Coordinates of C-alpha atoms and ligand atoms in Angstrom, one line a residue:
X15 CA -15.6 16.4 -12.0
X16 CA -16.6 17.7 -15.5
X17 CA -12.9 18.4 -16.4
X18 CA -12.3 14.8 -15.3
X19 CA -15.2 13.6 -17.5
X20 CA -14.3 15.5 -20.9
X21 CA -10.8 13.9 -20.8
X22 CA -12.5 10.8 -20.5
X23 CA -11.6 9.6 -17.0
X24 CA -14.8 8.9 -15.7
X25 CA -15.3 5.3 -16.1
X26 CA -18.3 3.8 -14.1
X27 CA -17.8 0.0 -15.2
X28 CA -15.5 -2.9 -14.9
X29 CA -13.1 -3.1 -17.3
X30 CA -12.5 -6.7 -19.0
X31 CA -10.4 -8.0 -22.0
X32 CA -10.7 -4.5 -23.1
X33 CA -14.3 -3.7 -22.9
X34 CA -16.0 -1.5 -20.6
X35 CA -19.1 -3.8 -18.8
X36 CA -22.2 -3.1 -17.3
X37 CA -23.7 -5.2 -14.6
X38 CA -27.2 -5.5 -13.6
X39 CA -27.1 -3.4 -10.8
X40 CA -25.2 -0.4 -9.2
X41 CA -23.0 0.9 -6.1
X42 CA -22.9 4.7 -5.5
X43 CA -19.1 5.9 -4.7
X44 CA -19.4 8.8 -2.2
X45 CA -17.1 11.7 -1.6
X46 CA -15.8 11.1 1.6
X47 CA -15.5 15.0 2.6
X48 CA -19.3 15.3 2.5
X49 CA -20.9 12.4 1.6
X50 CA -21.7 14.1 -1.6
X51 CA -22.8 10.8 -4.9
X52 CA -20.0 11.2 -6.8
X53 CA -20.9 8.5 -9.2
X54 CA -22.8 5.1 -10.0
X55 CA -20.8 2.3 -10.7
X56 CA -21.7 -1.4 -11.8
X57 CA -21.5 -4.1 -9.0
X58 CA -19.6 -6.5 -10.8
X59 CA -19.6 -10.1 -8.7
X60 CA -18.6 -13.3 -9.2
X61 CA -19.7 -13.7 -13.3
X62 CA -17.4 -10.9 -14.1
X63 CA -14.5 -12.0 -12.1
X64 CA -14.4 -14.9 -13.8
X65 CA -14.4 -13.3 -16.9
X66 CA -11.7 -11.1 -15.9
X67 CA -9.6 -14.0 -14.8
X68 CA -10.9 -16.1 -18.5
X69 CA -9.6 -13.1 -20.2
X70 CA -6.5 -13.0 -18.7
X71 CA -5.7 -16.2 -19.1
X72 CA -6.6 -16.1 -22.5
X73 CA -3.8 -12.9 -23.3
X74 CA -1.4 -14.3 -20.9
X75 CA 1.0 -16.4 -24.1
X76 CA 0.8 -13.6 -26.7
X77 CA 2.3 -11.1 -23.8
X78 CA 4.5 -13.1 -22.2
X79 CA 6.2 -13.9 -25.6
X80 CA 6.9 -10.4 -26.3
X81 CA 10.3 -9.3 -25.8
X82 CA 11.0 -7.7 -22.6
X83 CA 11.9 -4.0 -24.5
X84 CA 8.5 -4.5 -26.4
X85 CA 6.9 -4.3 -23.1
X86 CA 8.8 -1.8 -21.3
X87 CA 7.9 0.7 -24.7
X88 CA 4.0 -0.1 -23.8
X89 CA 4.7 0.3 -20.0
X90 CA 6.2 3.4 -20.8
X91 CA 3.2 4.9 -23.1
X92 CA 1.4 4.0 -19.8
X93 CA 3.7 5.8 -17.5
X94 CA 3.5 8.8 -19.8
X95 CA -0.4 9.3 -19.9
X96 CA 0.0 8.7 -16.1
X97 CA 2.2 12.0 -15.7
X98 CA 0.0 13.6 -18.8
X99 CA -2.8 13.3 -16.8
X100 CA -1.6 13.8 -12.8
X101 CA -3.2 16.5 -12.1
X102 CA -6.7 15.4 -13.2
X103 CA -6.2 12.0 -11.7
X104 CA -5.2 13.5 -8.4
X105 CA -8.6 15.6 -8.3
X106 CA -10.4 12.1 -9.1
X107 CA -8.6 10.5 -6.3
X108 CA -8.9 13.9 -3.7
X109 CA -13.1 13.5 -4.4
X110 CA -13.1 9.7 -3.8
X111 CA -10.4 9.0 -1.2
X112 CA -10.5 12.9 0.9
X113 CA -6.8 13.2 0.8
X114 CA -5.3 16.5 0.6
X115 CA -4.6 17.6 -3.3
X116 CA -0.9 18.0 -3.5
X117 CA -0.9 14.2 -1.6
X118 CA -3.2 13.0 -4.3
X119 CA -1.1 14.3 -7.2
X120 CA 2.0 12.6 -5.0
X121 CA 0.6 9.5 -5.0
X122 CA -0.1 9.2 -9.0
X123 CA 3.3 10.3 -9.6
X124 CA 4.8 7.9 -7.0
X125 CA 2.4 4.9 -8.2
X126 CA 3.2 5.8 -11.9
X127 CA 7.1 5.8 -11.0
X128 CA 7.0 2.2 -10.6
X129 CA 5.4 1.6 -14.0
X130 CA 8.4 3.8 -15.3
X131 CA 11.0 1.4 -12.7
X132 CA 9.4 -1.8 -14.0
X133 CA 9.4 -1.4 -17.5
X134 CA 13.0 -0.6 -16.8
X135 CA 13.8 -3.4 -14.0
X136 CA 12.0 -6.0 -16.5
X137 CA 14.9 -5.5 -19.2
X138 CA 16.8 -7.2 -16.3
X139 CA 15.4 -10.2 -15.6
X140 CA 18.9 -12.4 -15.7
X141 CA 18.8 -16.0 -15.1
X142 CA 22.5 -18.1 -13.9
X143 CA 24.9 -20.4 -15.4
X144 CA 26.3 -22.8 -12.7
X145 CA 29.5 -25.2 -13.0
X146 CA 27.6 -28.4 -13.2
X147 CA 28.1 -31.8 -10.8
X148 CA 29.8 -33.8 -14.0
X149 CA 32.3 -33.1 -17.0
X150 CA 29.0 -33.6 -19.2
X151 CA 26.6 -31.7 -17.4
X152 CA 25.5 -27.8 -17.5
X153 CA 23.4 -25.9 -15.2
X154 CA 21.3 -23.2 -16.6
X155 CA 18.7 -21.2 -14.5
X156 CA 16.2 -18.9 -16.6
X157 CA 13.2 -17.0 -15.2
X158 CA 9.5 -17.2 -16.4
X159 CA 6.4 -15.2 -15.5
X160 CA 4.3 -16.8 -13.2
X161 CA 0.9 -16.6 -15.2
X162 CA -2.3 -14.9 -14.5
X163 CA -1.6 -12.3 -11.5
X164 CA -4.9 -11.8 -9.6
X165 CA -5.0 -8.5 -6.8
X166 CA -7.0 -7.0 -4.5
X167 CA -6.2 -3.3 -3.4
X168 CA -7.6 -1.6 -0.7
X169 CA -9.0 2.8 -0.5
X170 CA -5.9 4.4 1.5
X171 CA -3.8 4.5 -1.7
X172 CA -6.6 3.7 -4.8
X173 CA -3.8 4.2 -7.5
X174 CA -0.9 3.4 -6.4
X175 CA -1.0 0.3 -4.7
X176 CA -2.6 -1.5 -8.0
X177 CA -0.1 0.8 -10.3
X178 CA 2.7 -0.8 -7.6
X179 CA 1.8 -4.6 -8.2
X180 CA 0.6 -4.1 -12.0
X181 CA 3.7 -2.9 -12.9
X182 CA 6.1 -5.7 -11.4
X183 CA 3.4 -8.2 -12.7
X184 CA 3.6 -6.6 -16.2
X185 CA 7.3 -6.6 -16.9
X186 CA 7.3 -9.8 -15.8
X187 CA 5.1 -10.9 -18.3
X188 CA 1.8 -11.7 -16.6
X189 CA -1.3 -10.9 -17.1
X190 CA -3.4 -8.9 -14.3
X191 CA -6.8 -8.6 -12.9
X192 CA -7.6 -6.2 -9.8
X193 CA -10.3 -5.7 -7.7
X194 CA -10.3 -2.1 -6.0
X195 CA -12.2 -1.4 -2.7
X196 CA -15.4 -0.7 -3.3
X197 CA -15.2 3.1 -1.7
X198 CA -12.3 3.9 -4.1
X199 CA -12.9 2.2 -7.9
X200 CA -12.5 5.7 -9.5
X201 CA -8.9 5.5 -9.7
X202 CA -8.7 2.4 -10.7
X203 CA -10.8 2.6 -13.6
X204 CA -9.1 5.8 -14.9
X205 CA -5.8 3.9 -14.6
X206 CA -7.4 1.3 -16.6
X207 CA -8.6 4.1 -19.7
X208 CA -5.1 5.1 -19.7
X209 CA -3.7 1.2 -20.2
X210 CA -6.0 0.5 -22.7
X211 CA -4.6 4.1 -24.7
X212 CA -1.3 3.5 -24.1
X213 CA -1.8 0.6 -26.2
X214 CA -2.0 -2.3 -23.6
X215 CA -3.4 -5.0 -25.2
X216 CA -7.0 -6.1 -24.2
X217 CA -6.8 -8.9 -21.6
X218 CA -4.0 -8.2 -19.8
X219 CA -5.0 -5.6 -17.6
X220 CA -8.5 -6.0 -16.1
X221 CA -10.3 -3.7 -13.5
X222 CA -13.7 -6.0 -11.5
X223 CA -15.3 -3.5 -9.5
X224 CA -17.8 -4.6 -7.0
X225 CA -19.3 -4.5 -3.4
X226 CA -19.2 -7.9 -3.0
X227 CA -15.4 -8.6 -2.3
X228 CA -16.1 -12.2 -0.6
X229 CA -17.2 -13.7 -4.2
X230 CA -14.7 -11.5 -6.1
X231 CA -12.2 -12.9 -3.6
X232 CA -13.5 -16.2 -4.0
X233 CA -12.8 -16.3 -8.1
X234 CA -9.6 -14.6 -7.9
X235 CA -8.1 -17.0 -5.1
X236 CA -9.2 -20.5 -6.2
X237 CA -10.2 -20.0 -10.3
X238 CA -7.8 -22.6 -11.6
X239 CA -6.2 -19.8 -14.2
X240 CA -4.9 -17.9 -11.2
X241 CA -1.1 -18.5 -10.8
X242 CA -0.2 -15.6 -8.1
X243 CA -2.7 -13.8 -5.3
X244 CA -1.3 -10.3 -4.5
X245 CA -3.2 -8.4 -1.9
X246 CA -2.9 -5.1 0.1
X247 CA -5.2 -4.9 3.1
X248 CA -5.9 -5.8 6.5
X249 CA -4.2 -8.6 8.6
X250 CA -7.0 -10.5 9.3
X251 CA -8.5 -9.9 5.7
X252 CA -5.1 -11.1 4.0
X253 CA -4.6 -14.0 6.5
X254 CA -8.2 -15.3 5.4
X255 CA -7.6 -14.6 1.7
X256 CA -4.1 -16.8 1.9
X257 CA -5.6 -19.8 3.6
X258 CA -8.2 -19.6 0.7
X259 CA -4.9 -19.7 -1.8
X260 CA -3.6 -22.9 -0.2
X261 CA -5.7 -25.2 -1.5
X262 CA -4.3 -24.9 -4.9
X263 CA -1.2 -23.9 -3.6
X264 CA -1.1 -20.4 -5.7
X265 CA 1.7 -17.8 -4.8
X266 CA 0.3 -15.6 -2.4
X267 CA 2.3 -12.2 -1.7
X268 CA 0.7 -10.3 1.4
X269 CA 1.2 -6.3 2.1
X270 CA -0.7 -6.0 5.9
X271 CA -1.5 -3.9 8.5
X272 CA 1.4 -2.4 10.9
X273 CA 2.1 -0.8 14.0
X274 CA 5.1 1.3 13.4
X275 CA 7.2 2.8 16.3
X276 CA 8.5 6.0 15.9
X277 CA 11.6 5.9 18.6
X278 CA 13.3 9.7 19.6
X279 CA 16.3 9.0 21.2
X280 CA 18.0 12.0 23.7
X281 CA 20.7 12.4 21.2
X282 CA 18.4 13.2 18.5
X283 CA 17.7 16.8 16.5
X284 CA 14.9 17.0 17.7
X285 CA 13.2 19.3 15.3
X286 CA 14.4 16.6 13.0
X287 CA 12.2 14.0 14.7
X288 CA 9.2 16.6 15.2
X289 CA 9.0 16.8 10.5
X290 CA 9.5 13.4 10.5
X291 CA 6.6 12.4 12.8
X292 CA 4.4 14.7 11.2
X293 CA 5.0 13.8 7.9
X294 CA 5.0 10.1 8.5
X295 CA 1.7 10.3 11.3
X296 CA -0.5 12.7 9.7
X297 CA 0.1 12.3 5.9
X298 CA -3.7 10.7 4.7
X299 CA -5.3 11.8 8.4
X300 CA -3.0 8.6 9.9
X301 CA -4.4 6.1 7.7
X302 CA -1.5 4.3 6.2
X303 CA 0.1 0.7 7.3
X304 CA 3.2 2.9 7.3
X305 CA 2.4 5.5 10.0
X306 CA 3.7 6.3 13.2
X307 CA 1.6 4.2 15.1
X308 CA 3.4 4.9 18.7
X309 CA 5.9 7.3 19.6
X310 CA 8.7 6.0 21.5
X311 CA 10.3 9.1 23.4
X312 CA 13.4 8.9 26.0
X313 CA 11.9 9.7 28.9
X314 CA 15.1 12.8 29.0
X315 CA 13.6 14.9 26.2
X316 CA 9.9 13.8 26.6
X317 CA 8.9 17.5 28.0
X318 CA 10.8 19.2 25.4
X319 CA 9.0 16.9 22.4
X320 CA 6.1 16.9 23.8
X321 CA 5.8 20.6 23.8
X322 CA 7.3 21.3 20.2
X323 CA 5.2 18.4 18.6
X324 CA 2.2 19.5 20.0
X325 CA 2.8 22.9 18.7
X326 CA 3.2 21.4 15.2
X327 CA 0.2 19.7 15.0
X328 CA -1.9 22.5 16.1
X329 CA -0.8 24.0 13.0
X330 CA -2.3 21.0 10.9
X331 CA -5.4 22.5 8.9
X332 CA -8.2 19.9 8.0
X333 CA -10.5 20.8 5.6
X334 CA -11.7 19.7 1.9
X335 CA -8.5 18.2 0.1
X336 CA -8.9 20.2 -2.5
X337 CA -8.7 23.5 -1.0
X338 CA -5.4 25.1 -0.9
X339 CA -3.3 24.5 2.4
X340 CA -5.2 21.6 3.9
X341 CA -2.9 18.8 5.3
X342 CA -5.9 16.7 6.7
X343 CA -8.9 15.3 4.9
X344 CA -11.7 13.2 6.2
X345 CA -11.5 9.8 7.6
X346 CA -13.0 7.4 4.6
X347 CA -16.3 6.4 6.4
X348 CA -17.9 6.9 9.9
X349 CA -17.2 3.3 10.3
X350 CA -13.3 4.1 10.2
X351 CA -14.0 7.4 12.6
X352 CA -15.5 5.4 15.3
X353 CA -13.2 3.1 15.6
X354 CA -10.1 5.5 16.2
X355 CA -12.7 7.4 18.4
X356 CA -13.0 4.3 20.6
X357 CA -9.4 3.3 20.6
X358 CA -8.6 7.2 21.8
X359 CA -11.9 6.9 24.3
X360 CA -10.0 3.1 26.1
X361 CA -6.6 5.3 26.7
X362 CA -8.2 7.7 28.2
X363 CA -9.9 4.9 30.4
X364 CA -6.5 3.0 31.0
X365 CA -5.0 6.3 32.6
X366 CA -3.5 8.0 29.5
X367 CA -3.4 12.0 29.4
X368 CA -5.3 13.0 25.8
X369 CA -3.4 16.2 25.7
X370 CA -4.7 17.6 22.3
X371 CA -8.2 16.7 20.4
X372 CA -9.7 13.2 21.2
X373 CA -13.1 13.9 21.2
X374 CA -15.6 13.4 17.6
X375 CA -17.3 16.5 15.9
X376 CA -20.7 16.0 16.0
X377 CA -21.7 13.6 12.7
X378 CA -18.5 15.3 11.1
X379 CA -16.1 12.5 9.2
X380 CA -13.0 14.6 10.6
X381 CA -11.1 13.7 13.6
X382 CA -9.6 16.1 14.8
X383 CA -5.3 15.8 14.9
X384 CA -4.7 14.2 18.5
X385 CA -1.9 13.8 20.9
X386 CA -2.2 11.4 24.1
X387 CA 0.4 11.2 26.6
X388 CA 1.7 8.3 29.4
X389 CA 0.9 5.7 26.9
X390 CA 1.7 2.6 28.9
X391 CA 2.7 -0.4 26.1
X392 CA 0.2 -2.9 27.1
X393 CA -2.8 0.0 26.5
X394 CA -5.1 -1.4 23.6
X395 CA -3.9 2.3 21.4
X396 CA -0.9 0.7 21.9
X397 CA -1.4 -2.7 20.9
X398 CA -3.8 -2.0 17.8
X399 CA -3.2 -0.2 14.1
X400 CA -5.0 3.4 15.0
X401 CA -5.3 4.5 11.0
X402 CA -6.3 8.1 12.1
X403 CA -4.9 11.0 13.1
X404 CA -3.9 10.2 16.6
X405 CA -0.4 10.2 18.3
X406 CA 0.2 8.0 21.1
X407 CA 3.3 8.8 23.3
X408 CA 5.3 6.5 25.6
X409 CA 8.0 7.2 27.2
X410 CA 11.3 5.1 27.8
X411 CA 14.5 5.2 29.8
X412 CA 17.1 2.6 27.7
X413 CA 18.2 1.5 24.6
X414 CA 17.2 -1.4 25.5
X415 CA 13.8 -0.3 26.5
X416 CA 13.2 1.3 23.3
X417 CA 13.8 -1.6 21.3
X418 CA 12.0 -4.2 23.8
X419 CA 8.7 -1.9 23.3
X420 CA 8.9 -1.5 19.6
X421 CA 8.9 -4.4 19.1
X422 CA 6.3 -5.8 21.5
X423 CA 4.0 -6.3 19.0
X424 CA 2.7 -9.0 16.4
X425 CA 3.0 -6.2 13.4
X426 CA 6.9 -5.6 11.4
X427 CA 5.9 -3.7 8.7
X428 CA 7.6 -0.4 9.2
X429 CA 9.7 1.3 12.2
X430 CA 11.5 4.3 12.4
X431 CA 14.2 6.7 14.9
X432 CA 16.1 9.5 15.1
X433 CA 19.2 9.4 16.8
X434 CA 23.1 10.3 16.2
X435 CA 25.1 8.4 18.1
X436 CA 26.7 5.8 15.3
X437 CA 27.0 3.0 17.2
X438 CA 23.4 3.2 18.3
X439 CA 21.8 3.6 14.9
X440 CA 23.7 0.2 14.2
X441 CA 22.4 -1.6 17.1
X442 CA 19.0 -0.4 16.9
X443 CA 18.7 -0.5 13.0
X444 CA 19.6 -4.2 13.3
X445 CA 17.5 -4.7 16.6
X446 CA 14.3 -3.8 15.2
X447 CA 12.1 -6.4 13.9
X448 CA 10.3 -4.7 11.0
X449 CA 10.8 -4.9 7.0
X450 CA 11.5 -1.7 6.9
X451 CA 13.4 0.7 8.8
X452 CA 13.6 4.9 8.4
X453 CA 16.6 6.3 10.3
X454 CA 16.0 9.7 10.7
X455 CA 13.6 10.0 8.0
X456 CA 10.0 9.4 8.3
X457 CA 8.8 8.6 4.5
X458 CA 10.8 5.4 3.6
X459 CA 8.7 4.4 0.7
X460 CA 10.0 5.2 -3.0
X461 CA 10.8 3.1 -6.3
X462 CA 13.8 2.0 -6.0
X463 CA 13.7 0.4 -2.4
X464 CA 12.1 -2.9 -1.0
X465 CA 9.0 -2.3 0.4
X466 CA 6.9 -5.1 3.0
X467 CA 6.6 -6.6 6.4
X468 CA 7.6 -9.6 8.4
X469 CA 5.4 -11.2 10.6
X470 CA 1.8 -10.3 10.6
X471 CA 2.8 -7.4 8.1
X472 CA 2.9 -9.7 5.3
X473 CA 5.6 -11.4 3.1
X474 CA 6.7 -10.5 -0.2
X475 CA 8.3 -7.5 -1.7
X476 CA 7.0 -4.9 -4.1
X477 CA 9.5 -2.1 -5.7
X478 CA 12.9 -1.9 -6.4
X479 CA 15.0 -4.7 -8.3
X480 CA 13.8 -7.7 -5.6
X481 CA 9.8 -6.5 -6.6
X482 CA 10.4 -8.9 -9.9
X483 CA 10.6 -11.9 -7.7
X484 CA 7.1 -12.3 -6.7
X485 CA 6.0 -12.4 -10.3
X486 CA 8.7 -14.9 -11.6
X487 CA 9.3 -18.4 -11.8
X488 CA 12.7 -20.2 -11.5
X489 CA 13.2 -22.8 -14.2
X490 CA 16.8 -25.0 -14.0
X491 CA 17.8 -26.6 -17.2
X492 CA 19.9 -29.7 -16.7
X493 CA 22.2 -29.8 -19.7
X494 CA 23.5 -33.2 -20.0
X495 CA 25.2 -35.8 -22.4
X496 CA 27.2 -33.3 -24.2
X497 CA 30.5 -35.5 -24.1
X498 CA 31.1 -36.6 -28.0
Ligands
NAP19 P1 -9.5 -4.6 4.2 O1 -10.8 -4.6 4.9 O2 -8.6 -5.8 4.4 O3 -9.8 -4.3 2.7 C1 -8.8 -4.4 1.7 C2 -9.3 -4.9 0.4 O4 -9.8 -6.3 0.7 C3 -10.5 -4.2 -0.1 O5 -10.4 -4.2 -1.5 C4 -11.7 -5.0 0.4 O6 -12.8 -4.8 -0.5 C5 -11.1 -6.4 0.3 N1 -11.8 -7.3 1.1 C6 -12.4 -7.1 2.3 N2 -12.9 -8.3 2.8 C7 -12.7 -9.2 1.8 C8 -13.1 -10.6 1.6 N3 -13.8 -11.2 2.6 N4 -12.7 -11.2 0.5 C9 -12.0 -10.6 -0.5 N5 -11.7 -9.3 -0.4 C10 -12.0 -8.6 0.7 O7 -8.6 -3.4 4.7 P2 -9.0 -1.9 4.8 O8 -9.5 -1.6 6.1 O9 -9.8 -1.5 3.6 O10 -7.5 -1.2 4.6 C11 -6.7 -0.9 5.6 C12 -5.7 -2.0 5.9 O11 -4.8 -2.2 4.8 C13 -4.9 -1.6 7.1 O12 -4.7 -2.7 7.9 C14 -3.6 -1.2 6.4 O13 -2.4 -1.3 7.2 C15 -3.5 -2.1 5.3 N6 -2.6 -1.6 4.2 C16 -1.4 -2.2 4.1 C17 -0.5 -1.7 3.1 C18 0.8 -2.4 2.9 O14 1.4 -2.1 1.9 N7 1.3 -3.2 3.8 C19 -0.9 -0.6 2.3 C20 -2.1 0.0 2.5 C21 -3.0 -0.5 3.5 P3 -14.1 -3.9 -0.1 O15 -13.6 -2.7 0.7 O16 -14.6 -3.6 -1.4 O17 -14.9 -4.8 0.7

């Protein structure tokens, strides 16, 4: 923490058109590993987010006149300092989130990537020219930025889900204000230090941290300044947040909760699919809207999976994230814990076998890496997003069967298989009613690819050359009388 400190990336206020600002009172930000104060940050509430949003507003025409390369050259600064810094940020975001080190450090250089894709992606930002209707008439389609960008982000990724949506919304020419969850404002605020030194003008990229999220959220989806409401959390949250949006009709884009199947079909390598699970189950102890929520395995191989997956997550060490070695950290509160605790204790009710773990650790904030077996679809493990470090397995007997359970649920974020047979990874990839889709590969996320849901997962997409869209308007320009 003092290293972090001396370099200056220690920031314990909001962060508004440029200023650093103290509130009247104070949350404490906890280290999830032992419940150790890390710090004591102002509660920022409504006042501030309207500030935020004021200040926005207010910085919005001077950078959205700037030349698209202008930008990109301040992005990049930004991006730079990011990568400077990795190391330093990943420590800050290990001690606030619990996350293994080397993840940490992974997820400021994956968050920072898309500041370096953006500034890029932004030079890019081509409109049309269509034949017109009439010998007179031209049809000329150019794109805008949307306006004041407002965001809320939640703790399982504290850098680089804002770092993800600030830098689409930047490049584009908006102006941005975030609120972080209130367990994991750290990250954010460093991020923020670094925009303002990498010569981000003051107003355009604002940080409101507070424990009061329903009046933040209040501000930031009906202030009149608002153009767009971007937001990374919970179904029910986002759902709740959107209908808030509709009364001024603001763009909403929603990344949600998911319940990924992970399908292993008999012609699979199967010590393919064993990595790929364990990399995309237990990466951040389970909680991302990404992981393996269920395991689909043909009912053929379901012995022999069984047997080597359980074997590799014995071999899963939890500890402190920043000790060497450790692949799982601490759930994020004993709120979070108890609820995958109860999920794990229904299966067990509804006639599931818990075949390794499933039971709490005393007061501990670990859970310790569990498999469950005959995992019937309807069971509530089944039917609910786990975020922990629990592996549910069903088995299946068809194609047909896989595809039927996977998607037998109101999530379509992300789904993934293994298989070899060509024919079959068409049919299924195409089957599968999910935004995303890993084919043997169990980390789909990166830069250059679209990443969101359909259904209750969300809409909208953020990376890659589509991420622009959300943050654009479409203007057509009707040429006309142009005959001498
Ligand atoms: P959450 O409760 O929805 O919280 C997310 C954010 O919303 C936090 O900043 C939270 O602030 C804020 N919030 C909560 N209630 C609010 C309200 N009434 N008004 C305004 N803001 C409010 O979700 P979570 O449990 O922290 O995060 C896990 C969920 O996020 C999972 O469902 C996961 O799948 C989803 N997720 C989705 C993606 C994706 O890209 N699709 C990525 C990561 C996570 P406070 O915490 O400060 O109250």
């Amino acid at each position: 923490m003092q290293q972090i400190q001396s370099a200056g990336l220690l920031k314990s206020a909001s962060f508004i058109d440029g200023q650093w600002c103290e509130s009247e009172n104070q949350f404490d930000v906890v280290n999830p590993f032992d419940n150790h104060l890390l710090c004591r940050v102002a509660d920022a509430g409504q006042k501030e987010a309207e500030s935020a949003v004021i200040a926005a507003k207010k910085a919005l025409k001077e950078w959205a006149a700037k030349s698209a390369a202008e930008r990109a050259e301040i992005l990049r600064n930004w991006f730079d300092l990011i990568q400077d810094n990795q190391s330093l940020l990943g420590r800050l975001l290990t001690l606030e989130q619990g996350k293994p080190l080397a993840e940490a450090e992974g997820e400021v250089g994956y968050g920072a990537g898309f500041i370096e894709w953006f500034a890029e992606e932004g030079k890019r930002v081509y409109g049309d020219t269509i034949p017109g209707p009439a010998q007179d008439k031209r049809i000329v389609v150019i794109k805008q930025p949307v306006g004041v960008v407002a965001a809320i982000t939640p703790w399982n990724f504290p850098n680089a889900m804002i770092a993800r949506k600030a830098a689409a919304a930047l490049a584009a020419g908006c102006t941005f204000v975030v609120k972080p969850a209130a367990e994991t404002p750290l990250s954010a605020l460093a991020l923020a230090e670094l925009a303002q030194r990498a010569g981000i003008p003051a107003g355009v990229f604002n940080v409101v941290v507070g424990k009061d999220s329903s009046s933040i959220g209040r501000v930031f989806t009906q202030h009149p300044d608002v153009a767009k409401f971007t937001f990374t959390g919970s179904t029910q949250v986002g759902k709740m947040l959107a209908e808030q949006c509709a009364a001024d009709l603001k763009r909403v884009s929603l990344e949600l909760g998911g319940n990924a199947p992970f399908i292993v079909f008999e012609d699979a390598d199967i010590d393919a699919a064993v990595e790929g699970a364990i990399q995309c189950k237990y990466r951040n102890a389970g909680q991302t809207c990404v992981c393996a929520n269920r395991l689909l395995v043909q009912s053929s191989i379901k012995d022999v999976f069984e047997e080597k997956y359980i074997a590799a997550v014995q071999a899963l060490k939890a500890g402190n994230g920043l000790e060497e070695g450790v692949d799982l950290g601490p759930l994020i509160s004993q709120k979070a814990l108890e609820k995958v605790d109860e999920l794990v204790q229904s299966a067990r009710q509804e006639g599931a076998t818990v075949r390794l773990g499933g039971e709490k650790q005393g007061s501990s904030q670990f859970y310790p890496a569990t498999v469950i077996s005959d995992v019937d679809t309807k069971m509530k493990i089944a039917q609910s997003e786990i975020f922990g470090p629990v592996s549910p397995i069903i088995s299946f007997t068809s194609e047909q069967d896989a595809i039927r359970i996977a998607n037998d649920t109101e999530y379509g974020l992300a789904a993934y298989f293994y298989a070899r047979d060509i024919g079959r990874v068409w049919r299924v990839a195409e089957q599968l009613a999910y935004g995303m889709v890993g084919i043997n590969e169990g980390i789909v996320s990166n830069v250059a690819a679209p990443f969101g849901g359909v259904k209750h997962s969300g809409y909208g997409r953020e990376g890659s050359k589509y991420g622009l869209d959300d943050y654009l308007d479409i203007k057509y320009l009707c040429f006309s009388g142009l005959n001498t």
